[in-house]
Coordinates of C-alpha atoms in Angstrom, one line a residue:
X258 CA 34.1 56.0 -34.5
X259 CA 36.2 56.9 -37.4
X260 CA 39.5 58.7 -36.8
X261 CA 40.2 61.9 -38.8
X262 CA 42.9 61.2 -41.5
X263 CA 44.7 64.4 -40.6
X264 CA 45.3 63.2 -37.0
X265 CA 46.6 59.7 -37.6
X266 CA 50.2 59.1 -38.9
X267 CA 50.2 57.1 -42.1
X268 CA 50.8 53.4 -41.8
X269 CA 53.8 52.1 -43.9
X270 CA 53.7 49.2 -46.2
X271 CA 55.5 46.4 -44.4
X272 CA 57.0 43.4 -46.1
X273 CA 55.3 40.1 -45.9
X274 CA 56.3 37.9 -43.0
X275 CA 57.7 40.7 -40.8
X276 CA 55.5 39.9 -37.9
X277 CA 55.6 36.1 -38.2
X278 CA 57.3 34.4 -35.2
X279 CA 60.9 33.5 -35.8
X280 CA 62.3 30.0 -35.5
X281 CA 64.1 31.1 -32.3
X282 CA 60.9 32.4 -30.8
X283 CA 59.0 29.2 -31.6
X284 CA 61.8 27.0 -30.3
X285 CA 62.0 28.9 -27.0
X286 CA 58.2 29.0 -26.7
X287 CA 58.1 25.2 -26.9
X288 CA 60.7 25.0 -24.1
X289 CA 58.8 27.5 -22.0
X290 CA 55.6 25.5 -22.4
X291 CA 57.4 22.3 -21.4
X292 CA 58.8 23.9 -18.3
X293 CA 55.4 25.5 -17.5
X294 CA 53.6 22.2 -17.8
X295 CA 56.1 20.5 -15.5
X296 CA 55.6 23.3 -12.9
X297 CA 51.8 23.1 -13.1
X298 CA 51.9 19.3 -12.8
X299 CA 54.0 19.4 -9.7
X300 CA 52.1 22.3 -8.2
X301 CA 48.6 20.8 -8.8
X302 CA 49.8 17.3 -7.9
X303 CA 51.0 18.5 -4.5
X304 CA 47.9 20.5 -3.9
X305 CA 45.6 17.7 -4.9
X306 CA 47.5 15.1 -2.9
X307 CA 47.3 17.1 0.3
X308 CA 43.7 17.9 -0.2
X309 CA 42.8 14.3 -1.0
X310 CA 44.8 13.1 2.1
X311 CA 43.1 15.5 4.4
X312 CA 39.6 14.5 3.0
X313 CA 40.4 10.8 3.3
X314 CA 41.5 11.2 7.0
X315 CA 38.4 13.2 7.9
X316 CA 36.1 10.9 6.0
X317 CA 37.6 7.8 7.6
X318 CA 37.3 9.3 11.0
X319 CA 33.6 9.9 10.6
X320 CA 33.1 6.4 9.2
X321 CA 34.7 5.1 12.4
X322 CA 32.4 7.1 14.6
X323 CA 34.2 10.5 14.7
X324 CA 37.6 9.5 16.0
X325 CA 39.3 12.6 17.4
X326 CA 42.8 11.3 16.6
X327 CA 42.0 10.8 12.9
X328 CA 40.5 14.3 12.7
X329 CA 43.6 15.8 14.3
X330 CA 45.9 13.9 12.0
X331 CA 44.1 15.6 9.0
X332 CA 45.3 19.0 10.3
X333 CA 48.8 18.7 8.8
X334 CA 47.8 17.7 5.2
X335 CA 44.9 20.2 5.5
X336 CA 47.4 22.9 6.4
X337 CA 49.7 22.2 3.4
X338 CA 46.6 22.0 1.1
X339 CA 45.6 25.5 2.2
X340 CA 49.2 26.8 1.9
X341 CA 49.3 25.7 -1.7
X342 CA 45.7 26.3 -2.7
X343 CA 46.0 30.0 -1.8
X344 CA 48.1 30.5 -4.9
X345 CA 45.1 29.3 -7.0
X346 CA 43.0 32.2 -5.7
X347 CA 45.7 34.9 -5.4
X348 CA 45.1 37.9 -7.7
X349 CA 47.8 40.4 -8.6
X350 CA 46.4 43.8 -9.4
X351 CA 48.2 45.6 -12.2
X352 CA 48.6 49.3 -12.9
X353 CA 50.0 52.4 -11.3
X354 CA 48.2 53.6 -8.1
X355 CA 48.4 57.2 -9.4
X356 CA 46.7 56.2 -12.7
X357 CA 43.2 57.6 -13.4
X358 CA 40.8 55.9 -15.8
X359 CA 39.6 57.9 -18.8
X360 CA 36.5 57.1 -20.9
X361 CA 36.0 57.3 -24.6
X362 CA 33.4 60.1 -24.1
X363 CA 36.1 62.2 -22.5
X364 CA 38.9 61.5 -25.0
X365 CA 37.3 60.3 -28.3
X366 CA 40.4 61.1 -30.5
X367 CA 42.7 59.2 -28.1
X368 CA 40.5 56.1 -28.1
X369 CA 40.1 56.2 -31.8
X370 CA 43.9 56.4 -32.1
X371 CA 44.4 53.4 -29.7
X372 CA 41.8 51.3 -31.4
X373 CA 43.2 51.9 -34.8
X374 CA 46.7 50.9 -33.6
X375 CA 45.3 47.7 -32.0
X376 CA 43.4 46.8 -35.2
X377 CA 46.5 47.4 -37.4
X378 CA 48.6 45.3 -34.9
X379 CA 45.9 42.6 -34.9
X380 CA 45.8 42.9 -31.2
X381 CA 42.8 43.1 -28.8
X382 CA 41.7 46.6 -28.1
X383 CA 42.4 47.8 -24.5
X384 CA 39.5 47.1 -22.1
X385 CA 40.2 50.2 -20.0
X386 CA 42.6 53.1 -20.4
X387 CA 44.4 54.9 -17.6
X388 CA 46.3 58.1 -17.5
X389 CA 49.3 58.5 -15.2
X390 CA 51.9 61.2 -14.7
X391 CA 54.9 58.9 -15.3
X392 CA 57.2 58.4 -18.3
X393 CA 55.5 55.1 -19.2
X394 CA 53.3 53.2 -21.5
X395 CA 52.3 49.7 -20.5
X396 CA 49.6 47.1 -21.1
X397 CA 48.7 45.6 -17.7
X398 CA 46.1 43.2 -16.4
X399 CA 45.1 41.4 -13.2
X400 CA 46.7 38.0 -12.8
X401 CA 45.4 34.8 -11.2
X402 CA 45.8 31.1 -11.7
X403 CA 42.7 30.9 -13.9
X404 CA 44.3 33.2 -16.4
X405 CA 46.3 30.2 -17.6
X406 CA 43.0 29.1 -19.2
X407 CA 41.0 32.3 -19.5
X408 CA 42.8 35.4 -20.9
X409 CA 42.5 38.4 -18.7
X410 CA 41.2 41.6 -20.2
X411 CA 44.1 44.0 -21.1
X412 CA 44.2 47.6 -19.8
X413 CA 46.5 50.4 -21.0
X414 CA 48.4 52.8 -18.9
X415 CA 49.6 55.9 -20.8
X416 CA 52.0 58.2 -18.9
X417 CA 51.8 61.9 -19.7
X418 CA 55.5 62.3 -18.9
X419 CA 56.0 60.1 -22.0
X420 CA 53.3 61.9 -24.1
X421 CA 55.0 65.2 -23.3
X422 CA 58.3 64.2 -24.9
X423 CA 57.3 62.3 -28.0
X424 CA 55.9 63.1 -31.4
X425 CA 52.7 61.5 -32.7
X426 CA 54.5 58.8 -34.8
X427 CA 56.9 58.0 -31.9
X428 CA 54.0 57.5 -29.5
X429 CA 52.3 55.3 -32.1
X430 CA 55.4 53.1 -32.2
X431 CA 55.6 52.8 -28.4
X432 CA 51.9 51.8 -28.1
X433 CA 52.2 49.4 -31.0
X434 CA 55.1 47.7 -29.2
X435 CA 52.9 47.2 -26.1
X436 CA 50.0 45.9 -28.2
X437 CA 52.5 43.7 -30.1
X438 CA 52.8 41.5 -27.0
X439 CA 49.2 40.3 -27.6
X440 CA 49.1 40.6 -31.4
X441 CA 50.3 37.0 -32.1
X442 CA 48.5 34.0 -30.9
X443 CA 51.9 32.3 -30.0
X444 CA 52.6 35.2 -27.7
X445 CA 50.1 33.7 -25.2
X446 CA 53.1 31.7 -23.9
X447 CA 54.4 35.0 -22.4
X448 CA 51.1 35.5 -20.6
X449 CA 51.2 31.9 -19.3
X450 CA 54.8 32.3 -18.1
X451 CA 54.0 35.6 -16.4
X452 CA 51.0 34.1 -14.7
X453 CA 53.1 31.2 -13.5
X454 CA 55.7 33.6 -12.1
X455 CA 53.1 35.3 -10.0
X456 CA 51.7 32.0 -8.6
X457 CA 55.2 30.8 -7.9
X458 CA 56.2 34.0 -6.2
X459 CA 53.0 34.0 -4.1
X460 CA 53.6 30.4 -2.8
X461 CA 57.4 30.4 -2.7
X462 CA 58.4 33.9 -1.7
X463 CA 55.4 35.4 0.0
X464 CA 55.2 35.1 3.8
X465 CA 51.6 35.5 5.2
X466 CA 49.4 34.3 8.0
X467 CA 50.4 30.7 7.6
X468 CA 54.0 31.6 8.3
X469 CA 53.1 33.8 11.2
X470 CA 51.1 30.9 12.7
X471 CA 54.1 28.5 12.3
X472 CA 56.5 31.1 13.8
X473 CA 54.2 31.5 16.8
X474 CA 53.8 27.8 17.2
X475 CA 57.6 27.4 17.1
X476 CA 58.2 29.8 20.0
X477 CA 55.8 28.5 22.6
X478 CA 56.2 25.6 25.1
X479 CA 58.8 23.1 23.8
X480 CA 56.3 20.3 24.2
X481 CA 54.3 21.9 21.3
X482 CA 57.1 23.9 19.6
X483 CA 58.5 20.8 18.0
X484 CA 55.3 20.5 15.9
X485 CA 56.0 24.0 14.5
X486 CA 59.6 23.1 13.8
X487 CA 58.6 20.1 11.9
X488 CA 55.9 21.9 9.9
X489 CA 58.4 24.7 9.0
X490 CA 60.9 22.1 7.8
X491 CA 58.2 20.6 5.5
X492 CA 57.1 24.0 4.3
X493 CA 60.7 24.8 3.4
X494 CA 61.0 21.5 1.5
X495 CA 57.8 22.0 -0.5
X496 CA 58.8 25.5 -1.4
X497 CA 62.3 24.4 -2.4
X498 CA 60.8 21.7 -4.6
X499 CA 58.5 24.1 -6.3
X500 CA 61.3 26.6 -6.7
X501 CA 63.6 24.0 -8.3
X502 CA 60.9 22.9 -10.7
X503 CA 60.1 26.5 -11.5
X504 CA 63.7 27.0 -12.6
X505 CA 62.7 25.1 -15.7
X506 CA 60.2 27.8 -16.5
X507 CA 62.7 30.6 -15.8
X508 CA 65.5 29.0 -17.8
X509 CA 63.2 28.8 -20.8
X510 CA 61.7 32.3 -20.2
X511 CA 65.2 33.8 -20.1
X512 CA 65.7 32.9 -23.7
X513 CA 62.1 33.5 -24.7
X514 CA 61.8 37.0 -23.2
X515 CA 64.4 38.5 -25.7
X516 CA 62.5 37.0 -28.6
X517 CA 59.2 38.3 -27.2
X518 CA 60.6 41.8 -27.1
X519 CA 62.0 41.6 -30.6
X520 CA 58.7 40.1 -31.8
X521 CA 56.8 43.0 -30.3
X522 CA 59.2 45.5 -31.9
X523 CA 58.6 43.9 -35.3
X524 CA 54.8 44.4 -34.8
X525 CA 55.5 48.0 -33.9
X526 CA 57.7 48.4 -37.1
X527 CA 54.9 47.0 -39.2
X528 CA 52.5 49.7 -37.9
X529 CA 54.8 52.7 -37.5
X530 CA 58.0 51.9 -39.4
X531 CA 61.6 51.2 -38.3
X532 CA 62.7 54.8 -37.6
X533 CA 59.8 55.8 -35.4
X534 CA 60.4 53.0 -32.9
X535 CA 64.2 53.8 -32.8
X536 CA 63.4 57.5 -32.4
X537 CA 61.2 56.8 -29.4
X538 CA 63.9 54.6 -27.8
X539 CA 66.4 57.5 -28.2
X540 CA 64.0 60.0 -26.5
X541 CA 62.9 57.8 -23.6
X542 CA 66.2 58.1 -21.6
X543 CA 66.3 61.9 -21.8
X544 CA 62.5 61.9 -20.9
X545 CA 63.3 60.0 -17.7
X546 CA 66.1 62.4 -16.7
X547 CA 64.0 65.5 -17.5
X548 CA 61.1 64.0 -15.6
X549 CA 63.3 63.4 -12.5
X550 CA 64.6 67.0 -12.7
X551 CA 61.1 68.4 -13.1
X552 CA 59.8 66.4 -10.1
X553 CA 62.7 67.5 -7.9
X554 CA 62.0 71.1 -8.7
X555 CA 58.2 70.6 -8.1
X556 CA 59.0 69.2 -4.7
X557 CA 61.2 72.2 -3.9
X558 CA 58.4 74.5 -4.8
X559 CA 56.0 72.5 -2.6
X560 CA 58.4 72.8 0.3
X561 CA 58.3 76.6 -0.2
X562 CA 54.5 76.4 0.0
X563 CA 54.1 77.4 -3.6
X564 CA 51.5 75.8 -5.8
X565 CA 52.5 74.2 -9.2
X566 CA 50.0 74.0 -12.0
X567 CA 51.8 72.0 -14.7
X568 CA 54.5 69.5 -14.0
X569 CA 55.0 68.8 -17.7
X570 CA 56.1 72.3 -18.4
X571 CA 58.8 71.8 -15.8
X572 CA 59.8 68.5 -17.5
X573 CA 60.2 70.3 -20.9
X574 CA 62.2 73.1 -19.4
X575 CA 64.4 70.7 -17.6
X576 CA 65.1 68.8 -20.8
X577 CA 66.3 72.1 -22.5
X578 CA 68.6 72.8 -19.5
X579 CA 70.0 69.3 -19.5
X580 CA 70.8 69.6 -23.2
X581 CA 72.7 72.8 -22.5
X582 CA 74.5 71.5 -19.4
X583 CA 75.6 68.3 -21.1
X584 CA 76.5 70.2 -24.3
X585 CA 74.3 67.9 -26.3
X586 CA 71.9 70.1 -28.4
X587 CA 70.2 66.9 -29.7
X588 CA 69.5 65.7 -26.1
X589 CA 65.8 64.6 -26.0
X590 CA 65.2 65.5 -29.6
X591 CA 64.2 63.3 -32.5
X592 CA 67.5 62.0 -34.1
X593 CA 68.5 63.7 -37.3
X594 CA 67.6 62.5 -40.7
X595 CA 71.2 61.3 -41.3
X596 CA 70.7 58.5 -38.8
X597 CA 67.6 57.2 -40.4
X598 CA 67.4 54.5 -43.1
X599 CA 68.6 50.9 -43.1
X600 CA 72.2 51.9 -42.7
X601 CA 71.7 54.7 -40.2
X602 CA 72.4 54.0 -36.5
X603 CA 71.4 56.0 -33.5
X604 CA 72.8 53.6 -30.8
X605 CA 76.2 52.4 -30.2
X606 CA 76.9 49.2 -28.2
X607 CA 78.7 50.9 -25.3
X608 CA 75.9 53.4 -24.8
X609 CA 73.0 50.8 -24.9
X610 CA 71.2 51.1 -21.7
X611 CA 67.4 50.5 -21.7
X612 CA 65.2 53.4 -20.4
X613 CA 63.4 52.7 -17.1
X614 CA 60.1 51.8 -18.6
X615 CA 61.9 49.0 -20.6
X616 CA 64.5 47.8 -18.1
X617 CA 63.7 44.2 -18.8
X618 CA 64.3 44.6 -22.5
X619 CA 67.4 43.9 -24.7
X620 CA 69.9 46.7 -25.1
X621 CA 68.9 49.5 -27.4
X622 CA 71.5 48.8 -30.1
X623 CA 70.2 45.2 -30.5
X624 CA 66.6 46.5 -30.7
X625 CA 67.7 49.0 -33.4
X626 CA 69.4 46.2 -35.4
X627 CA 66.2 44.1 -35.1
X628 CA 64.0 47.0 -36.1
X629 CA 66.1 47.7 -39.2
X630 CA 66.9 44.1 -40.3
X631 CA 63.8 44.3 -42.5
X632 CA 63.7 48.1 -42.9
X633 CA 60.4 49.8 -43.2
X634 CA 60.5 53.6 -43.8
X635 CA 58.6 55.6 -41.2
X636 CA 56.1 58.3 -42.2
X637 CA 57.5 60.7 -39.6
X638 CA 54.8 62.9 -38.0
X639 CA 56.5 65.6 -35.9
X640 CA 53.3 66.9 -34.3
X641 CA 53.3 66.6 -30.5
X642 CA 51.5 63.7 -29.1
X643 CA 49.3 66.1 -27.1
X644 CA 47.3 66.5 -30.3
X645 CA 45.4 63.4 -29.3
X646 CA 43.7 65.0 -26.3
X647 CA 40.5 67.1 -26.2
X648 CA 41.8 69.6 -23.7
X649 CA 45.5 68.9 -23.1
X650 CA 46.1 72.0 -20.8
X651 CA 43.3 70.9 -18.4
X652 CA 44.5 67.3 -18.4
X653 CA 48.0 68.4 -17.6
X654 CA 46.8 70.5 -14.7
X655 CA 44.5 67.8 -13.2
X656 CA 47.2 65.1 -13.5
X657 CA 49.7 67.5 -11.8
X658 CA 47.3 68.1 -8.9
X659 CA 46.7 64.4 -8.5
X660 CA 50.4 63.8 -8.4
X661 CA 50.8 66.6 -5.8
X662 CA 48.1 65.1 -3.6
X663 CA 50.0 61.8 -3.7
X664 CA 53.3 63.3 -2.6
X665 CA 52.0 65.7 0.1
X666 CA 50.2 65.2 3.3
X667 CA 46.5 65.2 3.2
X668 CA 45.0 68.6 3.6
X669 CA 48.1 70.4 2.4
X670 CA 47.3 73.9 1.1
X671 CA 49.9 76.1 -0.5
X672 CA 50.4 79.6 0.9
X673 CA 51.1 81.1 -2.6
X674 CA 49.1 80.6 -5.7
X675 CA 50.6 79.1 -8.9
X676 CA 52.6 81.4 -11.0
X677 CA 54.1 79.5 -13.9
X678 CA 56.2 82.3 -15.3
X679 CA 57.8 82.9 -11.9
X680 CA 58.4 79.2 -11.3
X681 CA 60.2 78.9 -14.7
X682 CA 62.3 81.9 -13.8
X683 CA 63.3 80.3 -10.5
X684 CA 64.1 77.0 -12.4
X685 CA 66.2 78.9 -15.0
X686 CA 68.1 80.6 -12.2
X687 CA 68.8 77.3 -10.6
X688 CA 70.4 76.0 -13.8
X689 CA 72.4 79.2 -14.4
X690 CA 74.9 78.3 -11.7
X691 CA 78.4 78.6 -13.0
X692 CA 79.2 75.0 -12.1
X693 CA 76.6 73.9 -14.6
X694 CA 78.1 75.6 -17.6
X695 CA 78.4 73.2 -20.6
X696 CA 82.2 73.5 -20.7
X697 CA 82.3 71.5 -17.5
X698 CA 80.7 68.4 -19.2
X699 CA 78.1 68.0 -16.5
X700 CA 80.8 67.1 -13.9
X701 CA 79.0 69.1 -11.2
X702 CA 75.4 68.2 -12.1
X703 CA 73.7 66.6 -9.0
X704 CA 77.2 65.9 -7.7
X705 CA 78.8 67.6 -4.7
X706 CA 82.6 67.4 -5.1
X707 CA 83.3 68.7 -1.6
X708 CA 81.3 65.9 0.0
X709 CA 84.2 63.4 -0.5
X710 CA 86.7 65.4 1.5
X711 CA 86.9 66.2 5.2
X712 CA 88.5 69.6 4.7
X713 CA 89.3 72.0 1.8
X714 CA 92.9 70.8 1.9
X715 CA 91.8 67.5 0.4
X716 CA 90.9 69.3 -2.8
X717 CA 94.3 71.1 -3.1
X718 CA 96.6 68.1 -3.6
X719 CA 99.0 67.9 -6.5
X720 CA 101.4 70.4 -8.1
X721 CA 100.5 73.5 -10.1
X722 CA 101.6 73.8 -13.7
X723 CA 104.7 75.9 -14.4
X724 CA 104.8 78.9 -16.7
X725 CA 102.1 80.4 -19.0
X726 CA 102.4 77.5 -21.5
X727 CA 102.0 75.0 -18.8
X728 CA 99.0 76.8 -17.4
X729 CA 97.4 77.1 -20.9
X730 CA 97.9 73.4 -21.6
X731 CA 96.6 72.4 -18.2
X732 CA 93.4 74.5 -18.7
X733 CA 92.8 73.0 -22.2
X734 CA 93.1 69.5 -20.9
X735 CA 91.1 70.1 -17.7
X736 CA 87.6 69.2 -19.1
X737 CA 88.1 66.7 -21.9
X738 CA 85.3 65.3 -23.9
X739 CA 85.8 61.9 -22.1
X740 CA 84.8 63.5 -18.9
X741 CA 81.2 63.5 -20.0
X742 CA 81.3 59.8 -20.5
X743 CA 82.7 59.3 -17.0
X744 CA 80.0 61.4 -15.5
X745 CA 77.3 59.5 -17.4
X746 CA 78.8 56.2 -16.2
X747 CA 78.9 57.4 -12.6
X748 CA 75.3 58.4 -12.7
X749 CA 74.2 55.1 -14.2
X750 CA 76.1 53.1 -11.7
X751 CA 74.8 55.1 -8.8
X752 CA 71.2 54.7 -10.0
X753 CA 71.7 51.0 -10.6
X754 CA 73.1 50.5 -7.1
X755 CA 70.2 52.4 -5.6
X756 CA 67.7 50.3 -7.5
X757 CA 69.4 47.0 -6.6
X758 CA 69.5 48.0 -2.9
X759 CA 65.8 48.8 -3.1
X760 CA 65.1 45.3 -4.6
X761 CA 67.1 43.7 -1.8
X762 CA 65.3 45.7 0.9
X763 CA 61.9 44.9 -0.7
X764 CA 61.2 48.6 -1.3
X765 CA 61.2 48.1 -5.0
X766 CA 59.8 45.2 -7.1
X767 CA 61.1 43.8 -10.4
X768 CA 58.8 43.4 -13.4
X769 CA 57.2 39.9 -13.1
X770 CA 59.2 39.4 -9.9
X771 CA 62.3 38.5 -12.0
X772 CA 65.4 40.6 -11.5
X773 CA 67.3 41.2 -14.8
X774 CA 70.5 43.2 -15.0
X775 CA 72.3 43.9 -18.2
X776 CA 70.7 41.1 -20.1
X777 CA 71.0 38.4 -17.5
X778 CA 68.7 37.1 -14.8
X779 CA 69.8 37.4 -11.2
X780 CA 68.4 35.3 -8.4
X781 CA 67.6 37.3 -5.2
X782 CA 70.2 35.4 -3.2
X783 CA 72.8 36.8 -5.6
X784 CA 71.7 40.4 -5.1
X785 CA 74.4 41.2 -2.4
X786 CA 77.2 40.0 -4.7
X787 CA 75.8 42.0 -7.7
X788 CA 75.4 45.1 -5.5
X789 CA 79.0 44.7 -4.5
X790 CA 80.0 44.4 -8.1
X791 CA 78.1 47.5 -9.2
X792 CA 79.4 49.4 -6.1
X793 CA 83.0 48.6 -7.1
X794 CA 82.3 49.9 -10.6
X795 CA 80.8 53.1 -9.2
X796 CA 83.7 53.6 -6.9
X797 CA 86.2 53.1 -9.8
X798 CA 84.5 55.8 -11.8
X799 CA 84.1 57.9 -8.7
X800 CA 87.9 57.7 -8.1
X801 CA 88.6 59.0 -11.6
X802 CA 86.2 61.9 -11.1
X803 CA 87.7 62.7 -7.7
X804 CA 91.1 62.8 -9.3
X805 CA 89.7 65.3 -11.8
X806 CA 88.2 67.3 -9.0
X807 CA 91.6 67.7 -7.4
X808 CA 93.2 68.7 -10.7
X809 CA 90.5 71.3 -11.3

């Protein structure tokens, strides 16, 4: 199917060699392959050895007339063979549980758009396409050991929370980045490493029926329990050996992952230009925040037994309110023309925090430098990305209802029908509270200052200014511009702390089962120390905000 020229943003003319793998990428890829081969050799060697030993004992027993002792002795190596072999057949399913598949017959323009991006990026076209309500775009696939040899078919998840906040050229850049991970033949290393991570996590970290059996065996009569103790010790030793060898893969992958992201960004630049990718990066963070605010309001409406038709209208309205409260008119908007071009910069180093959908990526200021190192002008297309869908309003409503069904109890029925205008008026009223006025720099947004004090007296410490001049000076200094940065830092640290706590508790999972924080990899045993570090940072910022609360 051909895509109408009027609907597809022009493709820029990229300089030769832009998408060629860099020397750093090739070097780190070779190191990753070396570590990967070492892990596979040890893993398959141990699996094969225990399988061969179990077979030899059983076969020898039957040659000797079916000796029961020899058969029993084969149980131990057979147990370890099954423990390791399960990783060969483990399959990790990718994708969002809320995502719903769409077909080309339903959305012909969307599919033509995606296919053309894939072709221009020299990447395989997505096998299946799924629509989710989230702020996300991701290529995902099922992972098993056999994908080290046979590539898995790639599927695309496209979140409407992302579509709702981006222009057509910005969405093109985001999707081109995702396809960029499969556009270069050398990028297969990333797939191999990811697959190995899943196998290692399945064998090393996962606890299943084998471990339950050992636990039960270790807690029965002591005449038998010692067998369980010995087996558990051997299981621990095997897992420790595999974990140690897998560190080689992780050490190489740590250096390779940054180059992989930069490489995928360069593929995106070749398809959409430098500015479109940077603009999308700038809008993703606000899209996340507006999405969270929209979901919170939707939940409050559901609790009041009121139906909601369109979550994405709430997201858009929340974005406008956040821009007003934070006193940032450009919040969530495409950066101005003055910040485009090879010398223009949208991100500063101190503000570089990846949005949620790209938490494992390098900081945004480094990605902008990489995207503009060989600058490619972007043919900016300001049309909303909704232009890709045949019936966008119907899709927005159906996705909203699917999301509501997922967050409410089965059989929930609202007492009141949907009234979008009334819902938006209630949302507007919520954000009209005096404490959320822009002159307060967002100090009271989602933050209860009275929650830190046992009584009102705690907020009345300090001395009052003297005289009219003193009062005037105190009022002018009460809400400085720096307060906005403190509030943003507090919110970031609070969210980071909550996510790290979720990882430690097992409620959340990290991409690829590898925890990365501020550009460094963190082993799970170090999570408590990292949580304490982030908590201390949050408390320091919190103390400054509490001192401001008292002065206010």
